[in-house]
Coordinates of C-alpha atoms and ligand atoms in Angstrom, one line a residue:
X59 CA 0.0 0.0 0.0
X60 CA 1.2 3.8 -1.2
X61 CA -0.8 5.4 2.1
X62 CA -2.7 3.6 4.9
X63 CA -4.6 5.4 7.4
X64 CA -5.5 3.5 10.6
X65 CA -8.0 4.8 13.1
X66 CA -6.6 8.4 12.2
X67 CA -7.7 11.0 14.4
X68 CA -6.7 14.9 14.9
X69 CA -8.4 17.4 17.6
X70 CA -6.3 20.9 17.3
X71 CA -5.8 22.6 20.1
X72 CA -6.7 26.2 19.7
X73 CA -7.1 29.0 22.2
X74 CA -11.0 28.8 21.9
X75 CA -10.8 25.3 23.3
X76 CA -10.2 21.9 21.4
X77 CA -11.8 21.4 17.9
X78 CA -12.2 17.8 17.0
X79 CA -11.5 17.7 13.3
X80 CA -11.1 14.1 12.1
X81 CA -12.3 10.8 14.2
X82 CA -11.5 7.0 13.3
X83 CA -10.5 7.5 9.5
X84 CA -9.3 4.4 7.8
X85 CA -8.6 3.9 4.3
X86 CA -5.6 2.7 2.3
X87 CA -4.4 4.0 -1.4
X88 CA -2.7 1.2 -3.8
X89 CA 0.0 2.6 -6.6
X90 CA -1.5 4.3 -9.2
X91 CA -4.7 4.9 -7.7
X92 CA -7.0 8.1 -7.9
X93 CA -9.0 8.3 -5.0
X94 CA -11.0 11.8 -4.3
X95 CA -12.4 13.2 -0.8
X96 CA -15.6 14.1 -0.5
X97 CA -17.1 16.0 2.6
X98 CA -19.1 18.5 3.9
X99 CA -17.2 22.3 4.1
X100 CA -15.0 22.4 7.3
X101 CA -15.1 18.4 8.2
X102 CA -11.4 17.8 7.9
X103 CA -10.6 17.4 4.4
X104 CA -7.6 19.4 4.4
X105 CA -6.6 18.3 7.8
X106 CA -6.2 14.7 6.0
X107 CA -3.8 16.1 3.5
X108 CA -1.7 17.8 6.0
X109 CA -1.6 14.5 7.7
X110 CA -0.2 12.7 4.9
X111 CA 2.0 15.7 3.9
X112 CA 3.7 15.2 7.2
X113 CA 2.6 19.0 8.0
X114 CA 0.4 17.4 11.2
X115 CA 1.0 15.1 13.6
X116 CA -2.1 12.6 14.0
X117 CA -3.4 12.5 17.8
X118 CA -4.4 9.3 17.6
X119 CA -4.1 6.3 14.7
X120 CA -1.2 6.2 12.5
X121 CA -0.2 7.5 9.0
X122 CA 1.9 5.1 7.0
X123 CA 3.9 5.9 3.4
X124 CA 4.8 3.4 1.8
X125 CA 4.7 1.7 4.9
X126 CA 6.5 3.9 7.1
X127 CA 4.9 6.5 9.7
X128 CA 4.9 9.6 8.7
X129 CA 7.4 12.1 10.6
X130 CA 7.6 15.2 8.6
X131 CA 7.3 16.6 4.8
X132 CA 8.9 14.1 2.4
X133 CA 10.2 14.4 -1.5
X134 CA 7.9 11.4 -2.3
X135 CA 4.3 13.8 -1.6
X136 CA 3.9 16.6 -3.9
X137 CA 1.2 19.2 -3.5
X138 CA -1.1 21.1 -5.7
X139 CA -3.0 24.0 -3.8
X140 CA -6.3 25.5 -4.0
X141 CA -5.0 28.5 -6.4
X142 CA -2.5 28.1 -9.1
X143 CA 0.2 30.4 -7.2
X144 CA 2.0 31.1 -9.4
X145 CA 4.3 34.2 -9.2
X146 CA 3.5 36.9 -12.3
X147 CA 7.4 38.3 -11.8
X148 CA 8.8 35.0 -13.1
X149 CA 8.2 33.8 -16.6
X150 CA 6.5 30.1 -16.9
X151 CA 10.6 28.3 -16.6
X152 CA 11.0 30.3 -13.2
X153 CA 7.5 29.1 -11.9
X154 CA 8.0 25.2 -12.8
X155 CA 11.7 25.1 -12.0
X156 CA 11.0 27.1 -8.0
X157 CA 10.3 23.7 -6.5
X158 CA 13.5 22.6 -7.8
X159 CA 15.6 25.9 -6.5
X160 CA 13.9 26.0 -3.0
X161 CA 15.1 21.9 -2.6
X162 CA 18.4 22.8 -4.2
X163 CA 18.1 20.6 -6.9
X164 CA 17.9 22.6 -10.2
X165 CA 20.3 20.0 -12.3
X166 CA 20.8 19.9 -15.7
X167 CA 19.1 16.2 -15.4
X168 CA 15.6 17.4 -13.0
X169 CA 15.9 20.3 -15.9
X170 CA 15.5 18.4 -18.5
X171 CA 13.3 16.5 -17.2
X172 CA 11.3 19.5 -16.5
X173 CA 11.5 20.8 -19.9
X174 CA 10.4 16.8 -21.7
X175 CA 6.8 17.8 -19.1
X176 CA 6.5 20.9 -21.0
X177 CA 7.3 19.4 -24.4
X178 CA 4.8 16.1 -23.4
X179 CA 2.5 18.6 -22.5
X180 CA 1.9 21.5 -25.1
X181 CA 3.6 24.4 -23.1
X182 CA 7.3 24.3 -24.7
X183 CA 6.5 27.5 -26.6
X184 CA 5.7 29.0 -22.9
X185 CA 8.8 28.6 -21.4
X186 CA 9.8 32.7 -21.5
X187 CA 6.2 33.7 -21.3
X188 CA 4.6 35.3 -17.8
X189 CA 1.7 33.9 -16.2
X190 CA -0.2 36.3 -17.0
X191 CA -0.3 35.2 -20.7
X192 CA -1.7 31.8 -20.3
X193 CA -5.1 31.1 -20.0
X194 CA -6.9 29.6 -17.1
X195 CA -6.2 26.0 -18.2
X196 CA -2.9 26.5 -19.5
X197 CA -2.0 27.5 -15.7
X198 CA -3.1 24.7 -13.9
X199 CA -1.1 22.1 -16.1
X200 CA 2.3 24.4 -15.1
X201 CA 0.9 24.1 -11.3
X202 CA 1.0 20.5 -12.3
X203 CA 4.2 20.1 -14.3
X204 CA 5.5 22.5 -11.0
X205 CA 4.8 19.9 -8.5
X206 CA 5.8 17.2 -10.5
X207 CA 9.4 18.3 -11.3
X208 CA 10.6 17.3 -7.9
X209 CA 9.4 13.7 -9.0
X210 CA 7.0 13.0 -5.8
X211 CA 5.5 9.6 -6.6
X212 CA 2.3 11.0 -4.6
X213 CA 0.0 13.6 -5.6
X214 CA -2.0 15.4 -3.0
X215 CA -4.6 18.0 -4.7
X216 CA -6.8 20.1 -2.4
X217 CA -9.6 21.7 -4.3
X218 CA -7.1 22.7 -7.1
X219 CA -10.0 23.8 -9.3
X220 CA -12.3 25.8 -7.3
X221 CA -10.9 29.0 -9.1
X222 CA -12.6 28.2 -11.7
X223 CA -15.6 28.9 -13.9
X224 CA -17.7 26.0 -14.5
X225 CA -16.8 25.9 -17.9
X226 CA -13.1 25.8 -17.4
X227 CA -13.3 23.3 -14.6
X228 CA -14.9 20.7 -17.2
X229 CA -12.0 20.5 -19.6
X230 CA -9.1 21.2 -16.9
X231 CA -10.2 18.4 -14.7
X232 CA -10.2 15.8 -17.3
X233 CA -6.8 17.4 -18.7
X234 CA -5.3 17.2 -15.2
X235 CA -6.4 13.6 -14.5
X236 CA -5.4 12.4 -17.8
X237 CA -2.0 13.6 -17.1
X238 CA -1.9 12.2 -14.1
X239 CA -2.3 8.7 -15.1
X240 CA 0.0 9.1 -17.7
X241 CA 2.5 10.4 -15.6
X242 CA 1.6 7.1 -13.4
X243 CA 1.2 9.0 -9.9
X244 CA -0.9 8.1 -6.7
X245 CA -3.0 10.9 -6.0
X246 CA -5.8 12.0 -3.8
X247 CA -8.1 14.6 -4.5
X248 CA -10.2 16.5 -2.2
X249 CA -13.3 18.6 -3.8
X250 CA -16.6 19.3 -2.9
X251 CA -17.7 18.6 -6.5
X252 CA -19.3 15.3 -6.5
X253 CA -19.3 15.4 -10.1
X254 CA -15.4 16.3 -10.6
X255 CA -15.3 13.3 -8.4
X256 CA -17.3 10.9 -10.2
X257 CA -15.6 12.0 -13.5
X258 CA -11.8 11.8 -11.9
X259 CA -11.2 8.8 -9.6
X260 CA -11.1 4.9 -9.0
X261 CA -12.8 5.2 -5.8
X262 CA -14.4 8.0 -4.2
X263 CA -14.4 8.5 -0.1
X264 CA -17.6 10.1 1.4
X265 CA -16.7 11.8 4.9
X266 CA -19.2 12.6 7.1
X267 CA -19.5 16.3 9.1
X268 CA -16.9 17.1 11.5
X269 CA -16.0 15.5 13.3
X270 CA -14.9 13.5 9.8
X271 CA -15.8 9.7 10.0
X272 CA -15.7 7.6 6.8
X273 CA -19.2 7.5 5.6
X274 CA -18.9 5.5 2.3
X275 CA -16.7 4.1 -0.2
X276 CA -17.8 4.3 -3.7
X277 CA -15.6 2.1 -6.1
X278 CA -15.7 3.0 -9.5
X279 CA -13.0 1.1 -11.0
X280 CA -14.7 -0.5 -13.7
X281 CA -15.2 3.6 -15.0
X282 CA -11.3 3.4 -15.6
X283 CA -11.4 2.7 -19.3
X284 CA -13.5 6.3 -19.5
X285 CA -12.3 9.8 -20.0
X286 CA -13.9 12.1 -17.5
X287 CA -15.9 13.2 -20.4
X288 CA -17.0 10.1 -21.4
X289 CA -18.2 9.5 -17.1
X290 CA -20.0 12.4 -17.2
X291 CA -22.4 10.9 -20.0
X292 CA -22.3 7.4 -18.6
X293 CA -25.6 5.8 -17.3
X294 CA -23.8 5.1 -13.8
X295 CA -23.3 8.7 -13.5
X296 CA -26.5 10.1 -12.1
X297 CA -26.9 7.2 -10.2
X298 CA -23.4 7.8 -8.1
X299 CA -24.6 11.1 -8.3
X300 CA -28.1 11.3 -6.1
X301 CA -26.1 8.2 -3.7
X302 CA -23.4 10.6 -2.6
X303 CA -25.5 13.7 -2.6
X304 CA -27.7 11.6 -0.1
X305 CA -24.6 10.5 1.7
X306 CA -23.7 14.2 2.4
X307 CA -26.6 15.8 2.5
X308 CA -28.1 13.3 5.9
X309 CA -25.4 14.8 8.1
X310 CA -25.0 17.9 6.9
Ligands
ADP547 P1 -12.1 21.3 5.1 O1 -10.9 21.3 4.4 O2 -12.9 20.0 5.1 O3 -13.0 22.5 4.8 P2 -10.3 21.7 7.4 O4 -9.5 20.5 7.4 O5 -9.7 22.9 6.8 O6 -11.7 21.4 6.7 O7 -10.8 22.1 8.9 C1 -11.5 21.2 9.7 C2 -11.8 21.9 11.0 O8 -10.7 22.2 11.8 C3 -12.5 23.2 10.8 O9 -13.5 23.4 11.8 C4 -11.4 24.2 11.0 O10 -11.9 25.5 11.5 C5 -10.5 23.6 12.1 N1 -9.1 23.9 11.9 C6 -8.4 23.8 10.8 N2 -7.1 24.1 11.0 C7 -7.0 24.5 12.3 C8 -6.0 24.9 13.2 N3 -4.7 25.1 12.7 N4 -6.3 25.2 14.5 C9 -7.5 25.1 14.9 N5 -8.6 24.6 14.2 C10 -8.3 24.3 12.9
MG548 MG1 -10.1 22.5 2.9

């Protein structure tokens, strides 16, 4: 297993008193799978990333990676945040290459390897080019190729699309995902879009209101032939659909 969770819980401590985000989570993650998070706003959906990313320390259950416990950031996690951040004083090279600078490790090897993700994916001609020139879509895949130039072999994404318009979200989603299995990563996914999660994942976790127990699992494996397009008109759809709407909607 890539990540198990066992009986992971987390209550923060906070001046106003205790908050009890997550309670009992368990689930585990097998190489190369998509899994998304789905869950109610503020029942510990980014507190699970953090965990995995090392960033928290669990206050009860354990966090494994690749079968160790997790003690702090590692290399093998990368992380794509709500918003594309990516800095308009650098051109689209200085933005993909940053992770690489802040870990010391801009080579002439992790730069090249850099430069084949822009090639493989349509955005060699942007190398010199500021953010600002790209369009909404064209951003999120250097956010992408940005996390994955430091070769993490996990991919955590917390609501990396929620910048954008409907319209946008449709054809960046199924981009991003395709490119992710290409690229043959792990990755979670947490978004409050049951659709984007139906269209995206092998298996889709339902979490309950905070504090976050593991409602469901929804395994949509045999979908994996699809493109997220091609889920998003299947008959199965609708039907996942009104199940995890339920499944959120009974506890809020
Ligand atoms: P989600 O991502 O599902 O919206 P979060 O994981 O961000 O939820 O937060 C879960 C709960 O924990 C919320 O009630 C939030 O206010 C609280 N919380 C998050 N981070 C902290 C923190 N550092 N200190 C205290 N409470 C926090
Ligand atoms: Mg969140």
């Amino acid at each position: 297993m890539v990540i198990e969770l066992q009986n992971v819980a987390l209550t923060y401590q906070s001046p106003n008193g205790e908050v009890e985000a997550l309670k009992e989570i368990s689930f585990d993650m097998e190489e190369g799978e998509f899994v998304s998070i789905v869950g109610p706003s503020g029942c510990g959906k980014s507190t699970l990333l953090s965990l995995i990313a090392g960033l928290e320390q669990p206050s009860g259950g354990t966090v494994l990676v690749d079968g160790e416990a997790v003690s702090g950031p590692s290399q093998k996690i990368g992380f794509m945040p709500q918003r594309d951040q990516l800095f308009e004083w650098r051109s689209i090279w200085g933005n993909v290459t940053l992770g690489l600078e802040i870990r010391h490790q801009n080579t002439p090897e992790r730069q090249a390897h850099v430069r084949e993700l822009l090639n493989r994916y349509g955005l060699a001609g942007f190398a010199d080019k500021s953010p600002a020139q790209l369009s909404g879509g064209m951003r999120q895949r250097c956010a992408l190729i940005r996390t994955l130039a430091t070769d993490p072999h996990i991919l955590l994404l917390d609501e990396p699309f929620s910048a954008l318009d409907y319209q946008t979200r449709l054809s960046v989603s199924a981009d991003i995902s395709q490119i992710i299995r290409q690229e043959h990563k792990t990755a979670l996914l947490v978004t409050h879009d049951i659709s984007e999660a139906i269209s995206m994942s092998d298996r889709i976790v339902v979490l309950s209101g905070r504090p976050a127990v593991v409602k469901a699992v929804h395994d949509m494996g045999h979908l994996r032939p699809l493109t997220p397009m091609q889920r998003r008109n299947a008959p199965d759809f609708r039907t996942y659909f009104n199940l995890i709407w339920e499944e959120l909607d009974v506890n809020g």
